Short mmCIF file of C-alpha atoms in Angstrom, two decimals:
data_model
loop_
_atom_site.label_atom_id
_atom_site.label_comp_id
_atom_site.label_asym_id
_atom_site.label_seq_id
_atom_site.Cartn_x
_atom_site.Cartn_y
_atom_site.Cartn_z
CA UNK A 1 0.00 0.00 0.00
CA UNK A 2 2.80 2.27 0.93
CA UNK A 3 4.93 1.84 -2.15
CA UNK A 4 1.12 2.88 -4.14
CA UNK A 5 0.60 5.72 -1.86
CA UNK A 6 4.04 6.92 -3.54
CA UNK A 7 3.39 6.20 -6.81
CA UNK A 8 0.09 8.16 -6.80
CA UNK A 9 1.91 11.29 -4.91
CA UNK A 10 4.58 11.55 -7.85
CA UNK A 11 1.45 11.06 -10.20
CA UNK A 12 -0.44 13.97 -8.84
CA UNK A 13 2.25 16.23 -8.51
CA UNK A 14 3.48 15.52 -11.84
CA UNK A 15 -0.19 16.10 -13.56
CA UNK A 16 -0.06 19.25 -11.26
CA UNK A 17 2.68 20.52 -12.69
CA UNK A 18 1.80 19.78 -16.60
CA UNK A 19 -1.80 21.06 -15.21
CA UNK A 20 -0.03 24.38 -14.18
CA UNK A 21 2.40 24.46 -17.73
CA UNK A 22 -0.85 24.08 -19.96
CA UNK A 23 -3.86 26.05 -18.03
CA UNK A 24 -1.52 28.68 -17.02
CA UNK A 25 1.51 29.71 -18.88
CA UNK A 26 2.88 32.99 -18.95
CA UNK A 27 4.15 33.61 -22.24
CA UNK A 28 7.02 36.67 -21.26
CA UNK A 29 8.93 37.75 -23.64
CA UNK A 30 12.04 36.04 -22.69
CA UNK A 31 10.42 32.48 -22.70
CA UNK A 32 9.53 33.79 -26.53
CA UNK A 33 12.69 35.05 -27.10
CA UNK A 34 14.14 31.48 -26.27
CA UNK A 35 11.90 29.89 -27.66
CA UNK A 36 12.44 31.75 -31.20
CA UNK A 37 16.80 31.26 -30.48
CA UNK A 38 15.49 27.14 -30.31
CA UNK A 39 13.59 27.31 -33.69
CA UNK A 40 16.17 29.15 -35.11
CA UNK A 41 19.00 26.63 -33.90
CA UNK A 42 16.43 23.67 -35.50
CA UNK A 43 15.96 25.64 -38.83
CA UNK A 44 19.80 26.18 -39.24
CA UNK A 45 20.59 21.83 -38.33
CA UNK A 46 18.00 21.15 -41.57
CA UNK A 47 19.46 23.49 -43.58
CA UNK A 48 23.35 22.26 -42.77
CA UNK A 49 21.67 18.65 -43.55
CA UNK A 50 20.14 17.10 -40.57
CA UNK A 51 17.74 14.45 -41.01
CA UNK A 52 14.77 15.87 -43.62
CA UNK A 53 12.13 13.16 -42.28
CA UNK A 54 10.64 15.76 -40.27
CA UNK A 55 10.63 18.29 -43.09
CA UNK A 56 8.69 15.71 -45.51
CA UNK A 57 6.54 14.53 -43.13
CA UNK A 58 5.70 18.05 -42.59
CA UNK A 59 4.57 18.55 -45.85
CA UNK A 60 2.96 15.11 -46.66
CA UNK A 61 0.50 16.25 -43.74
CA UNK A 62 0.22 19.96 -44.56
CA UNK A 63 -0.48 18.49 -48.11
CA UNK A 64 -3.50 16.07 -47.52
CA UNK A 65 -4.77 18.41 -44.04
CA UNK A 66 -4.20 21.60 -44.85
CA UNK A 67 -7.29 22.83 -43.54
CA UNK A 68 -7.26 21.22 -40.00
CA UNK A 69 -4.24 21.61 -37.21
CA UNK A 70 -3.12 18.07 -38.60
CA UNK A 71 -1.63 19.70 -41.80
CA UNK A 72 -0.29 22.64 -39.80
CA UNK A 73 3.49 22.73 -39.94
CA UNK A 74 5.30 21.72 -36.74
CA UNK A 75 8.56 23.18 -37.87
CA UNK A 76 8.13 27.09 -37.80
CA UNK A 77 9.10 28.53 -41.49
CA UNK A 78 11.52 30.66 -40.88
CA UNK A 79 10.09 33.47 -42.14
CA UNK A 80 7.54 33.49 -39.66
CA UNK A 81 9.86 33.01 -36.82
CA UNK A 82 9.93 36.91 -35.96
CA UNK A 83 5.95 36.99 -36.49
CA UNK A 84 5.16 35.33 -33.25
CA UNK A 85 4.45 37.31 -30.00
CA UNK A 86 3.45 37.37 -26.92
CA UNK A 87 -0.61 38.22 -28.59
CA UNK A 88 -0.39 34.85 -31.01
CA UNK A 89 0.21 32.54 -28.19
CA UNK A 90 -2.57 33.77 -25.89
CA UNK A 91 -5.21 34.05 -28.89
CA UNK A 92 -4.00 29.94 -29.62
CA UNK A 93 -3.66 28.53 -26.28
CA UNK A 94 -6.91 30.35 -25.02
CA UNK A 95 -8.82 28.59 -28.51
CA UNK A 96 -6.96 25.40 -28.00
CA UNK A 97 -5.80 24.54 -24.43
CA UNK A 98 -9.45 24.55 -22.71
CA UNK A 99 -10.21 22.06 -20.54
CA UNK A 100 -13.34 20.60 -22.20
CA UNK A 101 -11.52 19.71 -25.66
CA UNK A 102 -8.31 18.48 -23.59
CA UNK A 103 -7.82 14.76 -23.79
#
């Protein structure tokens, strides 16, 4: 029972904290910031020839679901890497991080 009573604490505090990441995130401008240096960093290791799976597989989807978040890129074009702010995050998570669509 103990060893259960453990498991389920370091359950619960772990759902807390991905609880607190997606229902309450700040978005400052330095977690953008970093976030944008990342993307950048990812977009430079394709281009110097890092594995292109991702970069097909990106298109195959945006290609047959380009009208649904299926055939939405998940590598950020470069060109809209200085586009994103602080606004576009809090207009997407508050239309897709709600609790009654969450899985």
């Amino acid at each position: 029972k103990q060893w259960y009573q453990a498991e389920y604490g370091v359950l619960e505090t772990a759902t807390d904290v991905l609880s607190q990441a997606l229902l309450h995130s700040r978005f400052t401008e330095g977690e953008i910031e970093e976030a944008r240096e990342s993307i950048a960093c990812e977009i430079e290791m394709f281009k110097l020839g890092a594995d292109q799976e991702p970069i097909v597989t990106d298109c195959v989807h945006h290609a047959a679901y380009g009208g649904s978040t299926v055939g939405n890129f998940k590598i950020c074009p470069a060109e809209n890497l200085m586009t994103i702010n602080r606004g576009y995050f809090m207009s997407f998570h508050t239309a897709n991080f709600r609790p009654s669509i969450m899985v």
